[in-house]
Amino acid sequence: NAGVTQTPKFRVLKTGQSMTLLCAQDMNHEYMYWYRQDPGMGLRLIHYSVGEGTTAKGEVPDGYNVSRLKKQNFLLGLESAAPSQTSVYFCASNSPQGYTGELFFGEGSRLTVL
Amino acid sequence: EDKVVQSPLSLVVHEGDTVTLNCSYEVTNFRSLLWYKQEKKAPTFLFMLTSSGIEKKSGRLSSILDKKELFSILNITATQTGDSAIYLCAVEPGNTGKLIFGQGTTLQVKP
């Protein structure tokens, strides 16, 4: 009963390093999202995808890239990490079929950029 | 630009009090408004409100949507310490699949 799984859960990077966050869902959902959460700022949408092979920019896409090569996976990449990207990152998914509005979230990935 | 604004940003009450959390929005082609509760980890879903469902209730929590004035409120009656959390409001513009969240309201309920 995995739901949405994010890896890694914690990571410390140095400025300029690159990394990829992986999100995997086993619910056959079409829609997937990457959000970041900073204190006092709620959840801000980075990128999202409404289907395999498609991606779109959210509110704060700069400095991030994404790919959705397989329906069940949504990757978030940081090509050259900056301290401003220190945050908790949440992946989420849902389906337009029988839409209830409920997003299914992963447990979050805490990223620190030094 | 789509925008969701919540108020207050933080609130401290005592057990048994009633609280009202506010969410106002400006979005293109509004489809739905959602409320989430976030404790230690990921947010959990509370309610969805749409044009055809402008009022929801579950136990001590209730919510209404005013589509004319573009806001929603979340009421919690007889608060308990377990209600302490961040409450997030989100709106879906059109049939885009994306959800825009507000800043959240941090509620602390003291014994």
Short mmCIF file of C-alpha atoms in Angstrom, two decimals, chain B:
data_model
loop_
_atom_site.label_atom_id
_atom_site.label_comp_id
_atom_site.label_asym_id
_atom_site.label_seq_id
_atom_site.Cartn_x
_atom_site.Cartn_y
_atom_site.Cartn_z
CA GLU B 1 -2.29 35.95 -11.90
CA ASP B 2 -4.04 33.33 -9.78
CA LYS B 3 -3.84 34.08 -6.07
CA VAL B 4 -5.03 32.57 -2.80
CA VAL B 5 -4.76 34.54 0.46
CA GLN B 6 -5.44 33.13 3.90
CA SER B 7 -6.02 34.95 7.16
CA PRO B 8 -5.05 35.08 9.89
CA LEU B 9 -1.57 33.65 9.38
CA SER B 10 -1.51 32.35 12.93
CA LEU B 11 -3.96 31.93 15.76
CA VAL B 12 -3.75 30.80 19.38
CA VAL B 13 -6.91 29.69 21.17
CA HIS B 14 -7.89 27.58 24.17
CA GLU B 15 -9.66 24.26 24.10
CA GLY B 16 -13.38 24.68 23.63
CA ASP B 17 -13.11 27.88 21.63
CA THR B 18 -14.60 28.26 18.15
CA VAL B 19 -12.33 29.46 15.36
CA THR B 20 -12.94 30.81 11.87
CA LEU B 21 -10.27 30.64 9.21
CA ASN B 22 -10.53 32.68 6.05
CA CYS B 23 -9.50 32.08 2.46
CA SER B 24 -9.97 34.57 -0.37
CA TYR B 25 -9.03 33.91 -3.97
CA GLU B 26 -8.65 35.36 -7.42
CA VAL B 27 -8.43 32.72 -10.12
CA THR B 28 -9.35 32.32 -13.75
CA ASN B 29 -12.35 30.07 -14.33
CA PHE B 30 -12.76 28.83 -10.79
CA ARG B 31 -13.46 25.11 -10.54
CA SER B 32 -13.03 24.10 -6.91
CA LEU B 33 -11.70 25.18 -3.52
CA LEU B 34 -10.14 22.72 -1.13
CA TRP B 35 -9.16 22.69 2.53
CA TYR B 36 -6.29 20.64 3.91
CA LYS B 37 -4.90 20.05 7.40
CA GLN B 38 -1.16 19.63 7.90
CA GLU B 39 0.27 18.31 11.14
CA LYS B 40 3.79 17.00 11.19
CA LYS B 41 4.17 15.71 7.68
CA ALA B 42 2.11 15.89 4.49
CA PRO B 43 -1.25 17.69 4.22
CA THR B 44 -4.42 15.65 4.57
CA PHE B 45 -7.62 16.43 2.71
CA LEU B 46 -10.60 17.93 4.55
CA PHE B 47 -13.17 19.32 2.10
CA MET B 48 -13.80 20.23 -1.51
CA LEU B 49 -16.25 23.00 -2.35
CA THR B 50 -17.58 23.71 -5.82
CA SER B 51 -20.40 25.60 -7.48
CA SER B 52 -22.64 22.61 -6.81
CA GLY B 53 -21.45 22.03 -3.26
CA ILE B 54 -20.91 25.28 -1.39
CA GLU B 55 -21.30 23.94 2.11
CA LYS B 56 -19.62 20.96 3.78
CA LYS B 57 -19.61 19.61 7.31
CA SER B 58 -17.74 16.87 9.06
CA GLY B 59 -18.04 16.59 12.80
CA ARG B 60 -16.81 19.82 14.39
CA LEU B 61 -15.48 21.18 11.10
CA SER B 62 -17.59 23.00 8.55
CA SER B 63 -16.87 25.13 5.53
CA ILE B 64 -18.77 27.41 3.18
CA LEU B 65 -17.93 28.91 -0.18
CA ASP B 66 -19.10 32.33 -1.34
CA LYS B 67 -18.54 32.36 -5.09
CA LYS B 68 -19.85 35.88 -5.47
CA GLU B 69 -17.45 37.41 -2.93
CA LEU B 70 -14.67 34.92 -3.78
CA PHE B 71 -13.93 33.55 -0.34
CA SER B 72 -14.36 30.55 1.87
CA ILE B 73 -14.33 30.05 5.61
CA LEU B 74 -13.44 27.01 7.68
CA ASN B 75 -15.08 26.81 11.10
CA ILE B 76 -13.90 24.58 13.91
CA THR B 77 -16.15 24.38 16.96
CA ALA B 78 -15.23 23.10 20.43
CA THR B 79 -11.54 23.04 19.50
CA GLN B 80 -9.24 20.36 20.89
CA THR B 81 -5.46 20.24 21.18
CA GLY B 82 -5.49 17.73 18.32
CA ASP B 83 -6.78 20.49 16.04
CA SER B 84 -3.40 22.21 16.31
CA ALA B 85 -2.04 22.25 12.76
CA ILE B 86 -1.49 24.32 9.66
CA TYR B 87 -4.70 24.72 7.67
CA LEU B 88 -4.21 25.17 3.96
CA CYS B 89 -6.66 26.45 1.38
CA ALA B 90 -6.17 25.65 -2.31
CA VAL B 91 -7.99 26.59 -5.49
CA GLU B 92 -8.10 24.94 -8.90
CA PRO B 93 -8.30 27.40 -11.78
CA GLY B 94 -10.35 25.98 -14.64
CA ASN B 95 -9.88 22.38 -15.62
CA THR B 96 -6.11 22.73 -15.48
CA GLY B 97 -5.27 20.03 -12.99
CA LYS B 98 -3.12 22.40 -10.97
CA LEU B 99 -3.86 23.51 -7.41
CA ILE B 100 -2.71 26.87 -6.05
CA PHE B 101 -2.30 27.00 -2.27
CA GLY B 102 -2.50 29.89 0.14
CA GLN B 103 0.12 30.63 2.81
CA GLY B 104 -1.70 28.62 5.42
CA THR B 105 -3.03 29.46 8.88
CA THR B 106 -1.14 28.01 11.84
CA LEU B 107 -3.58 27.15 14.61
CA GLN B 108 -2.41 26.38 18.12
CA VAL B 109 -4.97 25.10 20.61
CA LYS B 110 -3.84 25.32 24.23
CA PRO B 111 -5.22 23.05 26.96
#
